[in-house]
CSV table of N, CA and C in Angstrom, one decimal:
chain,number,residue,atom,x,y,z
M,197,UNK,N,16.6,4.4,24.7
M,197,UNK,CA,15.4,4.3,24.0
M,197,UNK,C,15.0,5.6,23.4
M,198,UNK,N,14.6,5.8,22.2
M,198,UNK,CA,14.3,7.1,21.3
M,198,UNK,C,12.4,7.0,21.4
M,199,UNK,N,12.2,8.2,21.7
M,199,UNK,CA,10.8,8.1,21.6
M,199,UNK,C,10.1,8.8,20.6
M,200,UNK,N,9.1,8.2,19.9
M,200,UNK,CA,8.3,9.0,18.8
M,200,UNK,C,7.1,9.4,18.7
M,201,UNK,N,6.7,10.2,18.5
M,201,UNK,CA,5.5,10.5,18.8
M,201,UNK,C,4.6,10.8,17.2
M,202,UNK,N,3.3,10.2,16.9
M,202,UNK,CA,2.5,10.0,15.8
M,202,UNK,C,1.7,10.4,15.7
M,203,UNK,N,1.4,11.6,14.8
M,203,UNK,CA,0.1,12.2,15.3
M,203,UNK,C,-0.9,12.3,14.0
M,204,UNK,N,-2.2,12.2,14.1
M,204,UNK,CA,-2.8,12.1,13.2
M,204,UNK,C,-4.3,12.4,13.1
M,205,UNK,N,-5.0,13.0,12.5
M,205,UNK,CA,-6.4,13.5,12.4
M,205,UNK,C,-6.8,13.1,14.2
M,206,UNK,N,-7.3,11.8,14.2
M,206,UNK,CA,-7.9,11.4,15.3
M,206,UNK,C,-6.9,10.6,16.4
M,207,UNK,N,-5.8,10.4,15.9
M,207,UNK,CA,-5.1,9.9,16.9
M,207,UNK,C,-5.6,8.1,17.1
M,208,UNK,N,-5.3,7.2,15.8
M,208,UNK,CA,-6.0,6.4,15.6
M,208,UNK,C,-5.9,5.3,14.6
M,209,UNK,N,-6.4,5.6,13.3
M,209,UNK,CA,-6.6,4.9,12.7
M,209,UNK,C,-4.6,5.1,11.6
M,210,UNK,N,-4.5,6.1,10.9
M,210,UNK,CA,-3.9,5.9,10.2
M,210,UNK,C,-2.3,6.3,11.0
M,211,UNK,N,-2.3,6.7,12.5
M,211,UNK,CA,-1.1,6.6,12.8
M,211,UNK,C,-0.8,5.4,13.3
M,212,UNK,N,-1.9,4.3,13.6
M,212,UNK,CA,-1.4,3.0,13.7
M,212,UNK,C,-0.7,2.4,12.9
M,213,UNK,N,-0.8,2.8,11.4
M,213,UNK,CA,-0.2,2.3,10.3
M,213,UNK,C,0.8,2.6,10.4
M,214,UNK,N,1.3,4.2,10.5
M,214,UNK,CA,2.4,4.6,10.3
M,214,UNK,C,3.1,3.9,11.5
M,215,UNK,N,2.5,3.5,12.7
M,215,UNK,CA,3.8,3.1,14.3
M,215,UNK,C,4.2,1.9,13.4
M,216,UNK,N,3.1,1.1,13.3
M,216,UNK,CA,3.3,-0.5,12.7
M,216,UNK,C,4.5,-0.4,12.0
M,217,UNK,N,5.0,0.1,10.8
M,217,UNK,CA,5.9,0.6,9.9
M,217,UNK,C,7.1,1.6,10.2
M,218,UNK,N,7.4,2.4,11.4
M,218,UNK,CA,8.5,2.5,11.7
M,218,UNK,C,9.2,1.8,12.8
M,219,UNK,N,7.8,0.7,13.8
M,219,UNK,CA,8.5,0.0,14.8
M,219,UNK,C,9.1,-1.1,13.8
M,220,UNK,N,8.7,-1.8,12.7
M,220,UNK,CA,9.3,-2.3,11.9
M,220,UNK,C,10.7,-2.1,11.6
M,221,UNK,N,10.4,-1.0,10.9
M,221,UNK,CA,12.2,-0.5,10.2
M,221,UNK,C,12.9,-0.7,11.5
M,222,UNK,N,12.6,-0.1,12.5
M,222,UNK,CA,13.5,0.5,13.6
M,222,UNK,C,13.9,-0.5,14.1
M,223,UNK,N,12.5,-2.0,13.9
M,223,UNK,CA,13.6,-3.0,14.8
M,223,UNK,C,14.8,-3.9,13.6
M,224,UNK,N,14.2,-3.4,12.6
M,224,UNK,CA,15.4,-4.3,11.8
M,224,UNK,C,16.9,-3.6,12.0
M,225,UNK,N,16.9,-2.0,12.0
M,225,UNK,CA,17.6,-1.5,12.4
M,225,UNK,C,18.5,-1.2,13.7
M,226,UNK,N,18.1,-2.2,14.5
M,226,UNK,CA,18.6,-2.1,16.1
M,226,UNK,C,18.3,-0.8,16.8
M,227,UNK,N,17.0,-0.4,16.6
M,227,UNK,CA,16.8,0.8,17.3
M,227,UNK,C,15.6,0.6,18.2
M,228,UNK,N,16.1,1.2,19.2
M,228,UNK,CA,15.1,0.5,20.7
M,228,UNK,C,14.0,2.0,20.5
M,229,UNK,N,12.8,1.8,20.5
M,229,UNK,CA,11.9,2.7,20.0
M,229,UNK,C,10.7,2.9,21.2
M,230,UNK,N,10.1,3.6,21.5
M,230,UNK,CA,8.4,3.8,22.1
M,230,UNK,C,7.8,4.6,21.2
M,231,UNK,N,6.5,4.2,20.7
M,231,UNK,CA,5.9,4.7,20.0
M,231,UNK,C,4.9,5.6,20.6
M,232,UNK,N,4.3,6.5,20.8
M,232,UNK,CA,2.5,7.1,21.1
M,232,UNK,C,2.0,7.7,20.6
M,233,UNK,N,0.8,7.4,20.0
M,233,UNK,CA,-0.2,8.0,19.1
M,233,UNK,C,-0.6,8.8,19.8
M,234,UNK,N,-1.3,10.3,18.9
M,234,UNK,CA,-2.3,11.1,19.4
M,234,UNK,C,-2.8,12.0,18.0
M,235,UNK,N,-3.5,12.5,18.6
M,235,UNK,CA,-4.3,13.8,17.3
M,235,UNK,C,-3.5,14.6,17.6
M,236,UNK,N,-3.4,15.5,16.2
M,236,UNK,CA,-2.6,16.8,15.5
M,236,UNK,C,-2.8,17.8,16.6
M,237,UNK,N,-4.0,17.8,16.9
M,237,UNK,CA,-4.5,18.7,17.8
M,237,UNK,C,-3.7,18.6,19.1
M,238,UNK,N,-3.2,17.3,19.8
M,238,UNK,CA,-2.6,17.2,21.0
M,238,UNK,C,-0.9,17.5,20.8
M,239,UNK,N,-0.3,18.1,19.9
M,239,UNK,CA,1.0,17.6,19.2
M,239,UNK,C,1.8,18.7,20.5
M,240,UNK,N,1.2,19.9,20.3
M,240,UNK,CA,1.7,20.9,20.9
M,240,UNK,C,1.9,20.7,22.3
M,241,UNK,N,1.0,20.1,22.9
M,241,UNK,CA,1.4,20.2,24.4
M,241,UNK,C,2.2,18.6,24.7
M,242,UNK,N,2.1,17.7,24.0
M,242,UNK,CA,3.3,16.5,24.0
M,242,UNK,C,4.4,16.7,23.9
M,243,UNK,N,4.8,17.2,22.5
M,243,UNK,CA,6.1,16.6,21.7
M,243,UNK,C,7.5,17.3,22.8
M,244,UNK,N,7.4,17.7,23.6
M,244,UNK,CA,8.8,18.3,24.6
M,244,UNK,C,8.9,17.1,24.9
M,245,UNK,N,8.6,16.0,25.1
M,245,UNK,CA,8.7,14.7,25.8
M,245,UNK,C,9.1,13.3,25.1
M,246,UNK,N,9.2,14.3,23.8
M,246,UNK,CA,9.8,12.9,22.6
M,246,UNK,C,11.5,13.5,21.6
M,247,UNK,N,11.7,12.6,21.2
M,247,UNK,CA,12.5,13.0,20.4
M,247,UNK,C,12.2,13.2,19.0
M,248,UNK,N,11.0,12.9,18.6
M,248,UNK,CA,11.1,12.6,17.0
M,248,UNK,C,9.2,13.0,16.8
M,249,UNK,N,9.0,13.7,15.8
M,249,UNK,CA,7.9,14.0,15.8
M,249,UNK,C,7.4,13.3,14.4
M,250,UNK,N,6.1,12.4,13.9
M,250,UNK,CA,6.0,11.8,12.9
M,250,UNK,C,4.6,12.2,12.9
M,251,UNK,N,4.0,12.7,11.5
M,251,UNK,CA,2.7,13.1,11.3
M,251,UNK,C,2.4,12.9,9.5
M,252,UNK,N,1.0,12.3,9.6
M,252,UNK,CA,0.1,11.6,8.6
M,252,UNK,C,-0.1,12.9,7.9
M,253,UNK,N,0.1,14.0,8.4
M,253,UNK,CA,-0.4,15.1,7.7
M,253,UNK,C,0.4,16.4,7.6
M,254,UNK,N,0.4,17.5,6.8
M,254,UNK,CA,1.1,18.4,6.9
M,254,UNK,C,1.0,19.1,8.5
M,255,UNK,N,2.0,19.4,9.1
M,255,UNK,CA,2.2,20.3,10.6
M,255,UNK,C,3.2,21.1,10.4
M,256,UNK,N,2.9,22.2,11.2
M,256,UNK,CA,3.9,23.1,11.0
M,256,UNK,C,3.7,24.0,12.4
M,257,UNK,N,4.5,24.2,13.1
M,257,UNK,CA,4.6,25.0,14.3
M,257,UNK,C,5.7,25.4,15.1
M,258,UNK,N,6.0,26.5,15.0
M,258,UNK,CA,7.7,27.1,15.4
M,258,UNK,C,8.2,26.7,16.8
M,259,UNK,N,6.6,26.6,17.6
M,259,UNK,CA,7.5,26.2,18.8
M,259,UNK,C,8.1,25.0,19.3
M,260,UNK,N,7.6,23.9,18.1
M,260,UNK,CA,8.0,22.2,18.0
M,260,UNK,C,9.6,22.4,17.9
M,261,UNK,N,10.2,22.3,18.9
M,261,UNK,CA,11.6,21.8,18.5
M,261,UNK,C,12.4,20.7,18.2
M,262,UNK,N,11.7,19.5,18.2
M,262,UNK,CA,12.3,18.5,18.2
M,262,UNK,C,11.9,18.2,16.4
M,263,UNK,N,12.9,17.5,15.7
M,263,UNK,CA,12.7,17.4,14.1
M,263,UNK,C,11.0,16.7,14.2
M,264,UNK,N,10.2,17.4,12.5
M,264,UNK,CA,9.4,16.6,12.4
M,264,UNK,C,9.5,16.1,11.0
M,265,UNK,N,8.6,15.0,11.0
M,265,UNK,CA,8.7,13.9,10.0
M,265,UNK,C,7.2,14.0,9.1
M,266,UNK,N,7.0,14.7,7.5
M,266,UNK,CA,5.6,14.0,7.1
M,266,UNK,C,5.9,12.8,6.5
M,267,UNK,N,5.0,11.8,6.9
M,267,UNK,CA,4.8,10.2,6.8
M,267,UNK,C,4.0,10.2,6.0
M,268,UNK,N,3.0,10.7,5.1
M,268,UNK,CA,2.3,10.3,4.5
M,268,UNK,C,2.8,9.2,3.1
M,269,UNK,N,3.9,9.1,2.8
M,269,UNK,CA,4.2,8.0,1.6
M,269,UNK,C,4.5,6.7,3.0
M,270,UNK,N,4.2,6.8,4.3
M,270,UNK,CA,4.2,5.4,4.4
M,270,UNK,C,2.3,5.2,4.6
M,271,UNK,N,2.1,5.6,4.0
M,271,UNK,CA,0.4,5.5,4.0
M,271,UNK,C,-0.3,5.0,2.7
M,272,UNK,N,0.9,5.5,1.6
M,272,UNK,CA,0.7,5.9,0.1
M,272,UNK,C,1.4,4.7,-0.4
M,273,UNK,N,2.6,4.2,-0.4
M,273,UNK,CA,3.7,3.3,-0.5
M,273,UNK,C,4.7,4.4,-1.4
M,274,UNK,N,4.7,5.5,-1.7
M,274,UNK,CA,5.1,6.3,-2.9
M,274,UNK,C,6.6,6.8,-1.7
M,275,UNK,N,7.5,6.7,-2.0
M,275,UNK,CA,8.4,6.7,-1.3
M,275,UNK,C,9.1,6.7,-0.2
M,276,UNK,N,8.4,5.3,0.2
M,276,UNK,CA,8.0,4.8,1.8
M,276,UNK,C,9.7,4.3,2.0
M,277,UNK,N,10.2,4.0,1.4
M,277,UNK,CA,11.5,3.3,1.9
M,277,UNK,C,12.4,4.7,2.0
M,278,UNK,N,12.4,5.9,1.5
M,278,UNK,CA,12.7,6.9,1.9
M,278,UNK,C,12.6,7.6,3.1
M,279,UNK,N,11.0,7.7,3.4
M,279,UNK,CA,10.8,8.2,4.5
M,279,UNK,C,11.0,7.1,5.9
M,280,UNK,N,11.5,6.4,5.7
M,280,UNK,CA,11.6,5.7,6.9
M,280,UNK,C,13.5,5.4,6.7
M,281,UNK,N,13.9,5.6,5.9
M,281,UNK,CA,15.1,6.0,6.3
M,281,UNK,C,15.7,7.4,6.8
M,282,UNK,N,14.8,8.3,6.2
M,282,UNK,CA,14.8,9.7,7.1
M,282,UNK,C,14.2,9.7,8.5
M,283,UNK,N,13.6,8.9,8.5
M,283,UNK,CA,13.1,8.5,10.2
M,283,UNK,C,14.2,8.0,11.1
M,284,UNK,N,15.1,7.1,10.1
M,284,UNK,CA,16.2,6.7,11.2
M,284,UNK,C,16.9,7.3,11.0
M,285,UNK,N,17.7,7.7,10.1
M,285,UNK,CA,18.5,8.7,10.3
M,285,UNK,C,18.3,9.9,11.9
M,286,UNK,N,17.4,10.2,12.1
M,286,UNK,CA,16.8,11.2,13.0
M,286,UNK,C,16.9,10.0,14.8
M,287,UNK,N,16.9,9.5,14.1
M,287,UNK,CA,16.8,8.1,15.8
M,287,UNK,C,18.3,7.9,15.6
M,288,UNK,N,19.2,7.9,14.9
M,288,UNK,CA,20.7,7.2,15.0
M,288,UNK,C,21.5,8.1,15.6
């Protein structure tokens, strides 16, 4: 199981959207997933514990090692079928 982690202003509202929409892809694509939301703010002391980092907003921090993802076109619809193939790509 690949874990993701969604981070967003409040940890809340619009990374719900974004889980809703990669637990989607991910299950059409046979990919066994855990999702958990949190604020941008909490990113840093989580993400060692995920594989895949997905955020509503611009992030940027050197000590994040695991790939991150901006998700904002699955928010937008503006090249949402892109970014969620670069999502799996990153889970396969």
């Amino acid at each position: 199981m690949k874990r993701i982690l969604i981070a967003c202003g409040n940890g809340v509202a619009t990374s719900t959207v974004v889980a809703s929409k990669i637990k989607d892809k991910c299950a059409e694509e046979g990919i066994d997933v855990s999702v958990v939301q949190c604020k941008l703010l909490e990113v840093e002391s989580k993400a060692s514990e995920f594989d895949l980092l997905v955020t509503t907003g611009k992030y940027s921090n050197d000590d994040i090692t695991i790939p991150v993802v901006g998700a904002i076109a699955l928010l937008t619809g503006i090249n949402e079928e892109e970014t969620l193939d670069n999502i799996v790509s990153y889970l396969k």
